[in-house]
Amino acid sequence: MIKPLPVFGSGHRKPAQELEYLGALRMGGKAPALIELYKTTIKRTPVGSPLDDLHARTILKGIIDRVEEVCKALKVQIRSGVVFGIAPEMGVVATQTSVMMTDVSILSFSLHFVTFCNLISKVLARTLIHEPGHVSPEPQVKVCFDPMQIRARLQASPELQAEWASILIHFASFGAPGRTTPAPERAGQLTQFLILKAMEEFAVAHEYGHHVFAHGLPEGNRSYPDSQWLSRDDLDESICQVTTLYESFGVKRIFNLPSPLDALYCWGQLGDEEIVRQHVAAAVEDDRGLLQALEAMRGWQNSSDTGVTHPLRDEVVGRFLDAKETFARLSALAREGRSRSIRRQAAELAAAWQREDKR
């Protein structure tokens, strides 16, 4: 559940500024106050080169400041830090370049890196399904991430399909956006803000990580014992925490995640695959549980003959269940399931199953 707010910016503020900004929004979001706050933020940004875009530079400075604050809190050595700027290039550019004979890196981002993140966050927030949630103590919004429902929403909306196609085709062909993308309605504005913040922070932190690990320098220059911020014991403890989290989360909740297979593979590879299989086996004892599990195990493929499909494969199902027995049970459900909905869903899954013995 999330709380909707009237409008959201690009997520470039420091925590104190962000609280001030969100406070202004909750007080009514008066345009003059927001403009003054933005002007003050711009003035705090150090001037870069004549080629830098000041607004993009302001966004990046806030993100880099937050990355460095996290590194400091976790005692991750950042060597001599980074310099950054806006690359005068077309396309979505985010790069790290080491400066030889120094402990400094240059982080370069194109202006259209910022616009790409902004456009994708808008259209993605408009694609996700937002529904009213709890109303106490404040109105909430429930966001649906179910792939099947999102696919149905996209198929029913030529406008959204055209929006996605326009953004991706323009960036792929010209390295720049085409037409502007409408912002989501009020219920989706916090979602857009969070997606935008996550996209920008992930990309910038990724490039900063190259700097931390001295990528781009000759092999002999990469030995930084003080940068070994994670010991073997720390790693083992982290893995234990992750696998314990998955176990406490429950397999049926994992089935409802946006990418359930990623979580199941992660759990199995970090922990004990046999334990994962036991949890999955317990979850599929009832018919609904079996169908939910198999929906979660569907993959993705695109071909000129069939378009985009979501097949089931023996090798995937076999990681968690006995594929042959499961297919036989699914086929029986398609014929003799207790309800029409169970029979219909089972038949759809059986038809999507690409079995090894039929290739």
GROMACS .gro file of C-alpha atoms in nm:
model
  359
    1MET     CA    1   0.000   0.000   0.000
    2ILE     CA    2   0.123   0.351  -0.076
    3LYS     CA    3  -0.005   0.699  -0.002
    4PRO     CA    4  -0.086   0.910  -0.310
    5LEU     CA    5   0.055   1.263  -0.327
    6PRO     CA    6  -0.043   1.545  -0.562
    7VAL     CA    7   0.274   1.561  -0.769
    8PHE     CA    8   0.632   1.436  -0.767
    9GLY     CA    9   0.964   1.563  -0.894
   10SER     CA   10   1.272   1.380  -1.013
   11GLY     CA   11   1.405   1.252  -0.681
   12HIS     CA   12   1.732   1.445  -0.689
   13ARG     CA   13   1.703   1.606  -0.347
   14LYS     CA   14   1.896   1.520  -0.034
   15PRO     CA   15   1.687   1.360   0.244
   16ALA     CA   16   1.631   1.691   0.428
   17GLN     CA   17   1.535   1.866   0.103
   18GLU     CA   18   1.311   1.576   0.008
   19LEU     CA   19   1.124   1.599   0.336
   20GLU     CA   20   1.086   1.972   0.285
   21TYR     CA   21   0.960   1.913  -0.069
   22LEU     CA   22   0.710   1.643   0.031
   23GLY     CA   23   0.598   1.863   0.321
   24ALA     CA   24   0.523   2.142   0.078
   25LEU     CA   25   0.322   1.900  -0.133
   26ARG     CA   26   0.115   1.784   0.161
   27MET     CA   27   0.040   2.148   0.249
   28GLY     CA   28  -0.116   2.194  -0.090
   29GLY     CA   29   0.179   2.208  -0.325
   30LYS     CA   30   0.158   2.582  -0.400
   31ALA     CA   31   0.347   2.652  -0.721
   32PRO     CA   32   0.544   2.959  -0.596
   33ALA     CA   33   0.679   2.769  -0.293
   34LEU     CA   34   0.783   2.472  -0.507
   35ILE     CA   35   0.950   2.699  -0.762
   36GLU     CA   36   1.147   2.877  -0.490
   37LEU     CA   37   1.255   2.543  -0.342
   38TYR     CA   38   1.372   2.424  -0.685
   39LYS     CA   39   1.562   2.751  -0.748
   40THR     CA   40   1.735   2.715  -0.411
   41THR     CA   41   1.835   2.358  -0.495
   42ILE     CA   42   1.974   2.466  -0.834
   43LYS     CA   43   2.181   2.741  -0.671
   44ARG     CA   44   2.348   2.484  -0.444
   45THR     CA   45   2.476   2.282  -0.739
   46PRO     CA   46   2.845   2.346  -0.822
   47VAL     CA   47   2.893   2.480  -1.174
   48GLY     CA   48   3.040   2.225  -1.413
   49SER     CA   49   3.175   2.276  -1.763
   50PRO     CA   50   3.000   2.499  -2.020
   51LEU     CA   51   2.863   2.180  -2.180
   52ASP     CA   52   2.693   2.060  -1.859
   53ASP     CA   53   2.317   2.082  -1.826
   54LEU     CA   54   2.261   2.240  -1.486
   55HIS     CA   55   1.932   2.064  -1.416
   56ALA     CA   56   2.070   1.717  -1.498
   57ARG     CA   57   2.384   1.795  -1.301
   58THR     CA   58   2.169   1.887  -0.999
   59ILE     CA   59   1.989   1.553  -1.018
   60LEU     CA   60   2.316   1.358  -1.047
   61LYS     CA   61   2.487   1.546  -0.765
   62GLY     CA   62   2.207   1.454  -0.525
   63ILE     CA   63   2.229   1.087  -0.620
   64ILE     CA   64   2.611   1.075  -0.598
   65ASP     CA   65   2.596   1.245  -0.258
   66ARG     CA   66   2.359   0.975  -0.135
   67VAL     CA   67   2.578   0.695  -0.276
   68GLU     CA   68   2.881   0.838  -0.093
   69GLU     CA   69   2.681   0.874   0.229
   70VAL     CA   70   2.588   0.504   0.209
   71CYS     CA   71   2.950   0.408   0.139
   72LYS     CA   72   3.059   0.607   0.442
   73ALA     CA   73   2.795   0.447   0.663
   74LEU     CA   74   2.901   0.098   0.547
   75LYS     CA   75   3.272   0.187   0.570
   76VAL     CA   76   3.327   0.126   0.199
   77GLN     CA   77   3.643   0.299   0.081
   78ILE     CA   78   3.570   0.537  -0.208
   79ARG     CA   79   3.940   0.603  -0.282
   80SER     CA   80   3.971   0.970  -0.388
   81GLY     CA   81   3.614   1.002  -0.504
   82VAL     CA   82   3.474   1.093  -0.844
   83VAL     CA   83   3.412   1.388  -1.069
   84PHE     CA   84   3.103   1.384  -1.285
   85GLY     CA   85   2.938   1.567  -1.568
   86ILE     CA   86   2.691   1.562  -1.853
   87ALA     CA   87   2.831   1.404  -2.170
   88PRO     CA   88   2.730   1.594  -2.488
   89GLU     CA   89   2.613   1.275  -2.657
   90MET     CA   90   2.291   1.130  -2.790
   91GLY     CA   91   2.149   0.813  -2.640
   92VAL     CA   92   2.136   0.675  -2.289
   93VAL     CA   93   2.495   0.709  -2.167
   94ALA     CA   94   2.623   0.618  -1.819
   95THR     CA   95   2.996   0.541  -1.795
   96GLN     CA   96   3.288   0.532  -1.553
   97THR     CA   97   3.643   0.609  -1.667
   98SER     CA   98   3.948   0.572  -1.442
   99VAL     CA   99   4.204   0.852  -1.443
  100MET     CA  100   4.546   0.692  -1.476
  101MET     CA  101   4.800   0.750  -1.197
  102THR     CA  102   4.522   0.871  -0.963
  103ASP     CA  103   4.252   0.726  -0.739
  104VAL     CA  104   3.983   0.931  -0.912
  105SER     CA  105   3.722   0.830  -1.170
  106ILE     CA  106   3.510   1.031  -1.412
  107LEU     CA  107   3.140   0.947  -1.419
  108SER     CA  108   2.970   1.065  -1.739
  109PHE     CA  109   2.598   1.070  -1.807
  110SER     CA  110   2.412   1.198  -2.110
  111LEU     CA  111   2.122   1.438  -2.073
  112HIS     CA  112   1.901   1.173  -2.228
  113PHE     CA  113   1.991   0.926  -1.955
  114VAL     CA  114   1.783   1.151  -1.730
  115THR     CA  115   1.500   1.196  -1.980
  116PHE     CA  116   1.490   0.821  -2.054
  117CYS     CA  117   1.451   0.736  -1.685
  118ASN     CA  118   1.181   1.001  -1.653
  119LEU     CA  119   0.980   0.880  -1.953
  120ILE     CA  120   1.004   0.511  -1.862
  121SER     CA  121   0.898   0.580  -1.502
  122LYS     CA  122   0.593   0.771  -1.627
  123VAL     CA  123   0.472   0.511  -1.876
  124LEU     CA  124   0.547   0.222  -1.638
  125ALA     CA  125   0.350   0.390  -1.358
  126ARG     CA  126   0.061   0.440  -1.602
  127THR     CA  127   0.083   0.074  -1.706
  128LEU     CA  128   0.065  -0.066  -1.353
  129ILE     CA  129  -0.281  -0.107  -1.202
  130HIS     CA  130  -0.365   0.122  -0.910
  131GLU     CA  131  -0.666   0.051  -0.692
  132PRO     CA  132  -0.805   0.212  -0.375
  133GLY     CA  133  -0.669   0.054  -0.059
  134HIS     CA  134  -0.719   0.117   0.312
  135VAL     CA  135  -0.855   0.460   0.405
  136SER     CA  136  -0.733   0.472   0.765
  137PRO     CA  137  -0.546   0.665   0.895
  138GLU     CA  138  -0.490   0.813   0.546
  139PRO     CA  139  -0.609   0.705   0.201
  140GLN     CA  140  -0.387   0.433   0.053
  141VAL     CA  141  -0.337   0.301  -0.298
  142LYS     CA  142  -0.281  -0.067  -0.384
  143VAL     CA  143  -0.046  -0.130  -0.677
  144CYS     CA  144  -0.087  -0.452  -0.876
  145PHE     CA  145   0.232  -0.605  -1.026
  146ASP     CA  146   0.076  -0.930  -1.148
  147PRO     CA  147   0.223  -0.996  -1.497
  148MET     CA  148  -0.095  -1.155  -1.631
  149GLN     CA  149  -0.312  -0.859  -1.531
  150ILE     CA  150  -0.057  -0.607  -1.659
  151ARG     CA  151  -0.038  -0.792  -1.991
  152ALA     CA  152  -0.418  -0.781  -2.019
  153ARG     CA  153  -0.417  -0.409  -1.942
  154LEU     CA  154  -0.156  -0.344  -2.213
  155GLN     CA  155  -0.343  -0.554  -2.469
  156ALA     CA  156  -0.660  -0.357  -2.398
  157SER     CA  157  -0.492  -0.016  -2.434
  158PRO     CA  158  -0.361   0.082  -2.781
  159GLU     CA  159  -0.264   0.417  -2.626
  160LEU     CA  160  -0.023   0.255  -2.378
  161GLN     CA  161   0.117   0.026  -2.646
  162ALA     CA  162   0.185   0.325  -2.870
  163GLU     CA  163   0.345   0.512  -2.579
  164TRP     CA  164   0.588   0.229  -2.507
  165ALA     CA  165   0.667   0.184  -2.877
  166SER     CA  166   0.728   0.555  -2.927
  167ILE     CA  167   0.973   0.582  -2.637
  168LEU     CA  168   1.172   0.270  -2.721
  169ILE     CA  169   1.182   0.328  -3.098
  170HIS     CA  170   1.291   0.692  -3.066
  171PHE     CA  171   1.571   0.611  -2.823
  172ALA     CA  172   1.682   0.306  -3.026
  173SER     CA  173   1.678   0.497  -3.356
  174PHE     CA  174   1.775   0.852  -3.264
  175GLY     CA  175   1.912   0.838  -2.908
  176ALA     CA  176   1.661   1.098  -2.799
  177PRO     CA  177   1.296   1.116  -2.695
  178GLY     CA  178   1.014   1.186  -2.937
  179ARG     CA  179   0.692   1.327  -2.804
  180THR     CA  180   0.638   1.401  -2.437
  181THR     CA  181   0.478   1.136  -2.217
  182PRO     CA  182   0.182   1.228  -1.996
  183ALA     CA  183   0.234   1.199  -1.623
  184PRO     CA  184   0.027   0.937  -1.440
  185GLU     CA  185  -0.287   1.038  -1.262
  186ARG     CA  186  -0.271   1.118  -0.893
  187ALA     CA  187  -0.292   0.756  -0.774
  188GLY     CA  188   0.016   0.662  -0.979
  189GLN     CA  189   0.236   0.962  -0.906
  190LEU     CA  190   0.409   0.815  -0.603
  191THR     CA  191   0.472   0.496  -0.801
  192GLN     CA  192   0.631   0.703  -1.079
  193PHE     CA  193   0.846   0.888  -0.826
  194LEU     CA  194   0.971   0.564  -0.669
  195ILE     CA  195   1.042   0.398  -1.005
  196LEU     CA  196   1.231   0.705  -1.128
  197LYS     CA  197   1.432   0.725  -0.806
  198ALA     CA  198   1.518   0.353  -0.827
  199MET     CA  199   1.626   0.371  -1.194
  200GLU     CA  200   1.850   0.674  -1.145
  201GLU     CA  201   2.003   0.551  -0.819
  202PHE     CA  202   2.070   0.200  -0.952
  203ALA     CA  203   2.250   0.330  -1.264
  204VAL     CA  204   2.459   0.587  -1.077
  205ALA     CA  205   2.546   0.344  -0.795
  206HIS     CA  206   2.643   0.083  -1.055
  207GLU     CA  207   2.893   0.320  -1.217
  208TYR     CA  208   3.018   0.430  -0.876
  209GLY     CA  209   3.075   0.062  -0.796
  210HIS     CA  210   3.314   0.039  -1.094
  211HIS     CA  211   3.510   0.324  -0.935
  212VAL     CA  212   3.514   0.163  -0.590
  213PHE     CA  213   3.658  -0.159  -0.735
  214ALA     CA  214   3.911   0.030  -0.950
  215HIS     CA  215   3.779  -0.106  -1.278
  216GLY     CA  216   3.962   0.028  -1.578
  217LEU     CA  217   4.302   0.033  -1.410
  218PRO     CA  218   4.581  -0.218  -1.479
  219GLU     CA  219   4.564  -0.533  -1.269
  220GLY     CA  220   4.846  -0.423  -1.040
  221ASN     CA  221   4.657  -0.110  -0.941
  222ARG     CA  222   4.347  -0.291  -0.819
  223SER     CA  223   4.474  -0.418  -0.485
  224TYR     CA  224   4.304  -0.216  -0.212
  225PRO     CA  225   4.303  -0.423   0.108
  226ASP     CA  226   4.119  -0.146   0.292
  227SER     CA  227   3.838  -0.178   0.035
  228GLN     CA  228   3.765  -0.536   0.138
  229TRP     CA  229   3.464  -0.427   0.338
  230LEU     CA  230   3.299  -0.771   0.340
  231SER     CA  231   3.474  -1.064   0.508
  232ARG     CA  232   3.393  -1.429   0.442
  233ASP     CA  233   3.206  -1.445   0.773
  234ASP     CA  234   3.008  -1.134   0.678
  235LEU     CA  235   2.920  -1.290   0.341
  236ASP     CA  236   2.809  -1.616   0.504
  237GLU     CA  237   2.595  -1.422   0.751
  238SER     CA  238   2.437  -1.220   0.469
  239ILE     CA  239   2.355  -1.537   0.274
  240CYS     CA  240   2.200  -1.689   0.585
  241GLN     CA  241   1.986  -1.378   0.634
  242VAL     CA  242   1.868  -1.387   0.271
  243THR     CA  243   1.775  -1.757   0.277
  244THR     CA  244   1.604  -1.717   0.616
  245LEU     CA  245   1.407  -1.425   0.474
  246TYR     CA  246   1.289  -1.633   0.177
  247GLU     CA  247   1.190  -1.918   0.408
  248SER     CA  248   0.993  -1.689   0.641
  249PHE     CA  249   0.839  -1.512   0.341
  250GLY     CA  250   0.675  -1.833   0.226
  251VAL     CA  251   0.669  -1.993  -0.117
  252LYS     CA  252   0.314  -1.883  -0.197
  253ARG     CA  253   0.407  -1.519  -0.140
  254ILE     CA  254   0.713  -1.568  -0.360
  255PHE     CA  255   0.484  -1.701  -0.635
  256ASN     CA  256   0.311  -1.361  -0.637
  257LEU     CA  257   0.630  -1.156  -0.677
  258PRO     CA  258   0.685  -0.975  -1.011
  259SER     CA  259   0.975  -1.216  -1.091
  260PRO     CA  260   0.911  -1.527  -0.881
  261LEU     CA  261   1.160  -1.749  -1.067
  262ASP     CA  262   1.443  -1.507  -0.985
  263ALA     CA  263   1.363  -1.539  -0.615
  264LEU     CA  264   1.332  -1.919  -0.630
  265TYR     CA  265   1.662  -1.957  -0.816
  266CYS     CA  266   1.834  -1.718  -0.576
  267TRP     CA  267   1.704  -1.908  -0.275
  268GLY     CA  268   1.810  -2.243  -0.422
  269GLN     CA  269   2.156  -2.129  -0.530
  270LEU     CA  270   2.239  -1.952  -0.204
  271GLY     CA  271   2.085  -2.214   0.021
  272ASP     CA  272   1.982  -2.578  -0.001
  273GLU     CA  273   1.792  -2.668  -0.320
  274GLU     CA  274   1.633  -2.968  -0.150
  275ILE     CA  275   1.478  -2.742   0.116
  276VAL     CA  276   1.336  -2.520  -0.159
  277ARG     CA  277   1.188  -2.827  -0.331
  278GLN     CA  278   1.029  -2.935  -0.002
  279HIS     CA  279   0.864  -2.595   0.041
  280VAL     CA  280   0.738  -2.595  -0.319
  281ALA     CA  281   0.606  -2.952  -0.280
  282ALA     CA  282   0.410  -2.849   0.030
  283ALA     CA  283   0.267  -2.546  -0.151
  284VAL     CA  284   0.133  -2.753  -0.444
  285GLU     CA  285  -0.053  -3.015  -0.242
  286ASP     CA  286  -0.384  -2.850  -0.329
  287ASP     CA  287  -0.494  -2.783  -0.687
  288ARG     CA  288  -0.495  -2.404  -0.661
  289GLY     CA  289  -0.145  -2.414  -0.518
  290LEU     CA  290  -0.023  -2.624  -0.810
  291LEU     CA  291  -0.169  -2.387  -1.068
  292GLN     CA  292  -0.025  -2.086  -0.885
  293ALA     CA  293   0.319  -2.249  -0.876
  294LEU     CA  294   0.315  -2.335  -1.247
  295GLU     CA  295   0.203  -1.982  -1.340
  296ALA     CA  296   0.504  -1.854  -1.146
  297MET     CA  297   0.736  -2.088  -1.337
  298ARG     CA  298   0.631  -1.970  -1.683
  299GLY     CA  299   0.904  -1.812  -1.889
  300TRP     CA  300   0.912  -1.561  -2.174
  301GLN     CA  301   0.995  -1.599  -2.540
  302ASN     CA  302   0.938  -1.403  -2.859
  303SER     CA  303   0.938  -1.548  -3.210
  304SER     CA  304   0.825  -1.432  -3.552
  305ASP     CA  305   0.582  -1.724  -3.571
  306THR     CA  306   0.398  -1.693  -3.241
  307GLY     CA  307   0.492  -1.351  -3.105
  308VAL     CA  308   0.542  -1.319  -2.729
  309THR     CA  309   0.450  -1.633  -2.535
  310HIS     CA  310   0.502  -1.757  -2.179
  311PRO     CA  311   0.591  -2.127  -2.197
  312LEU     CA  312   0.648  -2.384  -1.927
  313ARG     CA  313   0.959  -2.599  -1.967
  314ASP     CA  314   1.058  -2.934  -1.823
  315GLU     CA  315   1.398  -2.808  -1.711
  316VAL     CA  316   1.243  -2.522  -1.514
  317VAL     CA  317   0.966  -2.720  -1.347
  318GLY     CA  318   1.214  -3.002  -1.285
  319ARG     CA  319   1.425  -2.777  -1.065
  320PHE     CA  320   1.145  -2.768  -0.807
  321LEU     CA  321   0.909  -3.058  -0.883
  322ASP     CA  322   0.903  -3.391  -1.064
  323ALA     CA  323   0.822  -3.264  -1.415
  324LYS     CA  324   0.667  -3.588  -1.543
  325GLU     CA  325   0.440  -3.639  -1.243
  326THR     CA  326   0.343  -3.272  -1.239
  327PHE     CA  327   0.246  -3.274  -1.607
  328ALA     CA  328   0.034  -3.586  -1.554
  329ARG     CA  329  -0.143  -3.421  -1.260
  330LEU     CA  330  -0.196  -3.102  -1.462
  331SER     CA  331  -0.344  -3.297  -1.753
  332ALA     CA  332  -0.583  -3.471  -1.514
  333LEU     CA  333  -0.691  -3.134  -1.374
  334ALA     CA  334  -0.756  -3.006  -1.727
  335ARG     CA  335  -0.997  -3.296  -1.780
  336GLU     CA  336  -1.146  -3.351  -1.435
  337GLY     CA  337  -1.081  -3.039  -1.226
  338ARG     CA  338  -1.341  -2.954  -0.962
  339SER     CA  339  -1.443  -2.626  -1.125
  340ARG     CA  340  -1.455  -2.479  -1.472
  341SER     CA  341  -1.195  -2.214  -1.383
  342ILE     CA  342  -0.950  -2.483  -1.262
  343ARG     CA  343  -1.003  -2.690  -1.577
  344ARG     CA  344  -0.958  -2.386  -1.800
  345GLN     CA  345  -0.639  -2.267  -1.626
  346ALA     CA  346  -0.495  -2.619  -1.618
  347ALA     CA  347  -0.565  -2.665  -1.990
  348GLU     CA  348  -0.392  -2.333  -2.069
  349LEU     CA  349  -0.085  -2.433  -1.867
  350ALA     CA  350  -0.073  -2.778  -2.025
  351ALA     CA  351  -0.089  -2.625  -2.372
  352ALA     CA  352   0.196  -2.386  -2.280
  353TRP     CA  353   0.418  -2.669  -2.151
  354GLN     CA  354   0.708  -2.739  -2.388
  355ARG     CA  355   0.797  -3.097  -2.295
  356GLU     CA  356   1.135  -3.250  -2.372
  357ASP     CA  357   0.980  -3.568  -2.516
  358LYS     CA  358   0.781  -3.368  -2.772
  359ARG     CA  359   1.074  -3.174  -2.922
   0.00000   0.00000   0.00000
